[in-house]
Amino acid sequence: MPVKLTTALRVVGTSLFALAVLGGILAAYVTGYQFIHTEKHYLSFGLYGAILGLHLLIQSLFAFLEHRRMRGAGRPIKLSCQQRRSVALCIAAYQEDPDYLRKCLRSAQRIAFPDLKVVMVVDGNRQEDAYMLDIFHEVLGGTEQAGFFVWRSNFHEAGEGETEASLQEGMERVRAVVRASTFSCIMQKWGGKREVMYTAFKALGDSVDYIQVCDSDTMLDPACTIEMLRVLEEDPQVGGVGGDVQPPRKGLAVEDDQVQAAQVRATEAWFIHQCHTSRKQ
């Protein structure tokens, strides 16, 4: 049956059912029909009360079924060592508030997922954008796992004084930095958020299995990556997963006990990591 016809039938059926319920309630109100009542009608139970009770019962039933389904979804992902998945987190940054950017990078650092690659692309390469690179060095830099590159161009627009040869060289440098570093920061010519995301995707290519994205003012839950990966791995028909994004609350912070709880929930991911390490050895 065509999808449009199925949708139309559902709309018609739902509308007819709503009209039938409304008609029954109006009839019960007009006639004053009641199933049970006291002698002087101090207490009574009629058709309207029966409909409300049935509605509450159905809501409770579906809430119970959904709760049971969500509890079942908390089981560990059943992946073998041969199915170890790699994930890259791409952070889009543009003239971000310094405090928000620090919190975002620190929360990314706390994500409980093995070998998570973090790629921050800054939409702008001017002097006034350099503070974002400094914050990257402050939070994620200072190790051999971190790399950065200030690019005069982007993948669709050459910067001032850029030749074709230097443009190609810059593209290769971006790919090399992103793929070789666990934490990388690319500053590029302004081109908008779409250009920022294109750079991250283009540089990563097929080097990872999944790509997770967020803005530079997002505080990430330590278990966000493993929870989204769980949904993708459990249902092959799911091609993308959105997180539960909420406005910041006053005094919100990621505490150590939250990180420990996330690490427990990510036990399966760490198990995969250990299997992969033992195979290398």
mmCIF file of C-alpha atoms in Angstrom, residues 113-255:
data_model
loop_
_atom_site.group_PDB
_atom_site.id
_atom_site.type_symbol
_atom_site.label_atom_id
_atom_site.label_comp_id
_atom_site.label_asym_id
_atom_site.label_seq_id
_atom_site.Cartn_x
_atom_site.Cartn_y
_atom_site.Cartn_z
ATOM 1 C CA PHE A 113 35.242 6.278 24.857
ATOM 2 C CA PRO A 114 38.566 4.714 23.840
ATOM 3 C CA ASP A 115 40.702 6.453 21.216
ATOM 4 C CA LEU A 116 38.090 9.146 20.563
ATOM 5 C CA LYS A 117 39.463 11.583 17.990
ATOM 6 C CA VAL A 118 38.593 15.258 18.599
ATOM 7 C CA VAL A 119 38.728 17.697 15.673
ATOM 8 C CA MET A 120 38.035 21.395 16.277
ATOM 9 C CA VAL A 121 37.706 23.565 13.176
ATOM 10 C CA VAL A 122 37.762 27.334 13.729
ATOM 11 C CA ASP A 123 35.800 29.387 11.200
ATOM 12 C CA GLY A 124 38.327 32.187 10.818
ATOM 13 C CA ASN A 125 42.100 32.566 10.693
ATOM 14 C CA ARG A 126 42.541 36.205 11.632
ATOM 15 C CA GLN A 127 44.446 37.516 14.628
ATOM 16 C CA GLU A 128 41.227 38.054 16.597
ATOM 17 C CA ASP A 129 40.432 34.336 16.188
ATOM 18 C CA ALA A 130 43.770 33.177 17.615
ATOM 19 C CA TYR A 131 42.464 33.045 21.198
ATOM 20 C CA MET A 132 40.487 29.888 20.294
ATOM 21 C CA LEU A 133 43.687 28.142 19.245
ATOM 22 C CA ASP A 134 45.281 29.270 22.515
ATOM 23 C CA ILE A 135 42.391 27.723 24.469
ATOM 24 C CA PHE A 136 42.796 24.506 22.482
ATOM 25 C CA HIS A 137 46.480 24.392 23.475
ATOM 26 C CA GLU A 138 45.537 25.172 27.078
ATOM 27 C CA VAL A 139 43.012 22.315 27.386
ATOM 28 C CA LEU A 140 44.010 19.661 24.856
ATOM 29 C CA GLY A 141 47.461 20.662 23.687
ATOM 30 C CA GLY A 142 50.878 20.101 25.171
ATOM 31 C CA THR A 143 51.177 16.435 24.165
ATOM 32 C CA GLU A 144 52.379 14.502 21.149
ATOM 33 C CA GLN A 145 48.746 13.527 20.493
ATOM 34 C CA ALA A 146 47.774 17.139 19.714
ATOM 35 C CA GLY A 147 48.280 18.913 16.399
ATOM 36 C CA PHE A 148 47.171 22.146 14.760
ATOM 37 C CA PHE A 149 47.377 24.006 11.465
ATOM 38 C CA VAL A 150 46.534 27.607 10.547
ATOM 39 C CA TRP A 151 45.310 27.513 6.950
ATOM 40 C CA ARG A 152 45.046 30.600 4.771
ATOM 41 C CA SER A 153 42.288 28.967 2.700
ATOM 42 C CA ASN A 154 39.488 26.439 2.949
ATOM 43 C CA PHE A 155 38.466 23.615 0.640
ATOM 44 C CA HIS A 156 36.341 25.875 -1.575
ATOM 45 C CA GLU A 157 38.081 29.249 -1.485
ATOM 46 C CA ALA A 158 41.752 30.126 -1.757
ATOM 47 C CA GLY A 159 43.218 32.629 0.639
ATOM 48 C CA GLU A 160 45.133 35.763 -0.233
ATOM 49 C CA GLY A 161 48.404 35.006 -1.996
ATOM 50 C CA GLU A 162 47.588 31.300 -2.284
ATOM 51 C CA THR A 163 48.694 29.479 -5.432
ATOM 52 C CA GLU A 164 47.256 26.249 -6.777
ATOM 53 C CA ALA A 165 50.283 24.344 -5.557
ATOM 54 C CA SER A 166 50.176 25.864 -2.057
ATOM 55 C CA LEU A 167 46.409 25.285 -1.900
ATOM 56 C CA GLN A 168 46.855 21.576 -2.600
ATOM 57 C CA GLU A 169 49.696 21.455 -0.102
ATOM 58 C CA GLY A 170 47.434 23.032 2.524
ATOM 59 C CA MET A 171 44.699 20.465 1.865
ATOM 60 C CA GLU A 172 47.154 17.629 2.344
ATOM 61 C CA ARG A 173 48.500 19.249 5.519
ATOM 62 C CA VAL A 174 44.974 19.495 6.964
ATOM 63 C CA ARG A 175 44.320 15.810 6.242
ATOM 64 C CA ALA A 176 47.665 14.800 7.726
ATOM 65 C CA VAL A 177 47.172 16.775 10.956
ATOM 66 C CA VAL A 178 43.606 15.539 11.496
ATOM 67 C CA ARG A 179 44.378 11.886 10.796
ATOM 68 C CA ALA A 180 47.642 11.728 12.726
ATOM 69 C CA SER A 181 46.453 13.542 15.874
ATOM 70 C CA THR A 182 44.090 12.452 18.612
ATOM 71 C CA PHE A 183 43.316 16.128 19.280
ATOM 72 C CA SER A 184 43.566 18.537 16.355
ATOM 73 C CA CYS A 185 42.661 22.156 15.680
ATOM 74 C CA ILE A 186 42.363 23.654 12.201
ATOM 75 C CA MET A 187 42.008 27.419 11.716
ATOM 76 C CA GLN A 188 40.839 28.258 8.221
ATOM 77 C CA LYS A 189 39.514 31.080 6.075
ATOM 78 C CA TRP A 190 35.998 32.120 7.051
ATOM 79 C CA GLY A 191 33.315 30.290 5.090
ATOM 80 C CA GLY A 192 30.438 29.614 7.465
ATOM 81 C CA LYS A 193 29.483 26.566 9.498
ATOM 82 C CA ARG A 194 28.858 24.444 6.414
ATOM 83 C CA GLU A 195 32.447 25.005 5.305
ATOM 84 C CA VAL A 196 33.724 24.159 8.779
ATOM 85 C CA MET A 197 31.872 20.836 8.800
ATOM 86 C CA TYR A 198 33.005 20.093 5.253
ATOM 87 C CA THR A 199 36.633 20.521 6.289
ATOM 88 C CA ALA A 200 36.247 18.084 9.177
ATOM 89 C CA PHE A 201 34.424 15.491 7.073
ATOM 90 C CA LYS A 202 36.816 15.854 4.133
ATOM 91 C CA ALA A 203 39.909 15.570 6.299
ATOM 92 C CA LEU A 204 38.618 12.515 8.175
ATOM 93 C CA GLY A 205 37.355 10.719 5.082
ATOM 94 C CA ASP A 206 36.938 7.020 5.759
ATOM 95 C CA SER A 207 39.503 6.953 8.571
ATOM 96 C CA VAL A 208 36.731 6.536 11.190
ATOM 97 C CA ASP A 209 33.472 4.595 11.300
ATOM 98 C CA TYR A 210 31.315 7.320 12.852
ATOM 99 C CA ILE A 211 31.444 11.113 13.130
ATOM 100 C CA GLN A 212 29.902 12.981 16.063
ATOM 101 C CA VAL A 213 29.367 16.738 15.760
ATOM 102 C CA CYS A 214 28.627 19.590 18.157
ATOM 103 C CA ASP A 215 29.055 23.344 18.506
ATOM 104 C CA SER A 216 31.764 24.945 20.585
ATOM 105 C CA ASP A 217 29.322 26.022 23.317
ATOM 106 C CA THR A 218 28.115 22.466 24.025
ATOM 107 C CA MET A 219 28.929 20.628 27.243
ATOM 108 C CA LEU A 220 29.020 16.918 26.448
ATOM 109 C CA ASP A 221 27.950 14.138 28.781
ATOM 110 C CA PRO A 222 30.764 11.639 29.419
ATOM 111 C CA ALA A 223 28.569 8.794 28.119
ATOM 112 C CA CYS A 224 27.191 10.602 25.047
ATOM 113 C CA THR A 225 29.365 8.841 22.481
ATOM 114 C CA ILE A 226 28.798 5.286 23.691
ATOM 115 C CA GLU A 227 25.052 5.907 24.076
ATOM 116 C CA MET A 228 24.668 7.212 20.521
ATOM 117 C CA LEU A 229 26.859 4.433 19.203
ATOM 118 C CA ARG A 230 24.607 1.952 20.998
ATOM 119 C CA VAL A 231 21.590 3.122 18.988
ATOM 120 C CA LEU A 232 23.484 2.990 15.687
ATOM 121 C CA GLU A 233 24.830 -0.500 16.322
ATOM 122 C CA GLU A 234 21.572 -2.012 17.554
ATOM 123 C CA ASP A 235 19.460 -0.934 14.568
ATOM 124 C CA PRO A 236 21.024 -1.128 11.074
ATOM 125 C CA GLN A 237 18.194 1.011 9.661
ATOM 126 C CA VAL A 238 19.275 4.010 11.773
ATOM 127 C CA GLY A 239 21.671 6.259 9.886
ATOM 128 C CA GLY A 240 21.970 9.127 12.364
ATOM 129 C CA VAL A 241 21.339 9.865 16.038
ATOM 130 C CA GLY A 242 20.577 13.192 17.724
ATOM 131 C CA GLY A 243 21.487 13.878 21.331
ATOM 132 C CA ASP A 244 19.267 15.340 24.036
ATOM 133 C CA VAL A 245 20.340 18.993 23.835
ATOM 134 C CA GLN A 246 19.231 21.135 26.781
ATOM 135 C CA PRO A 247 19.886 24.768 27.776
ATOM 136 C CA PRO A 248 22.631 25.218 30.380
ATOM 137 C CA ARG A 249 21.580 25.275 34.006
ATOM 138 C CA LYS A 250 23.124 27.548 36.613
ATOM 139 C CA GLY A 251 26.027 25.885 38.332
ATOM 140 C CA LEU A 252 26.057 22.945 35.908
ATOM 141 C CA ALA A 253 29.307 21.008 36.090
ATOM 142 C CA VAL A 254 30.605 17.581 35.163
ATOM 143 C CA GLU A 255 31.615 15.901 38.405
#
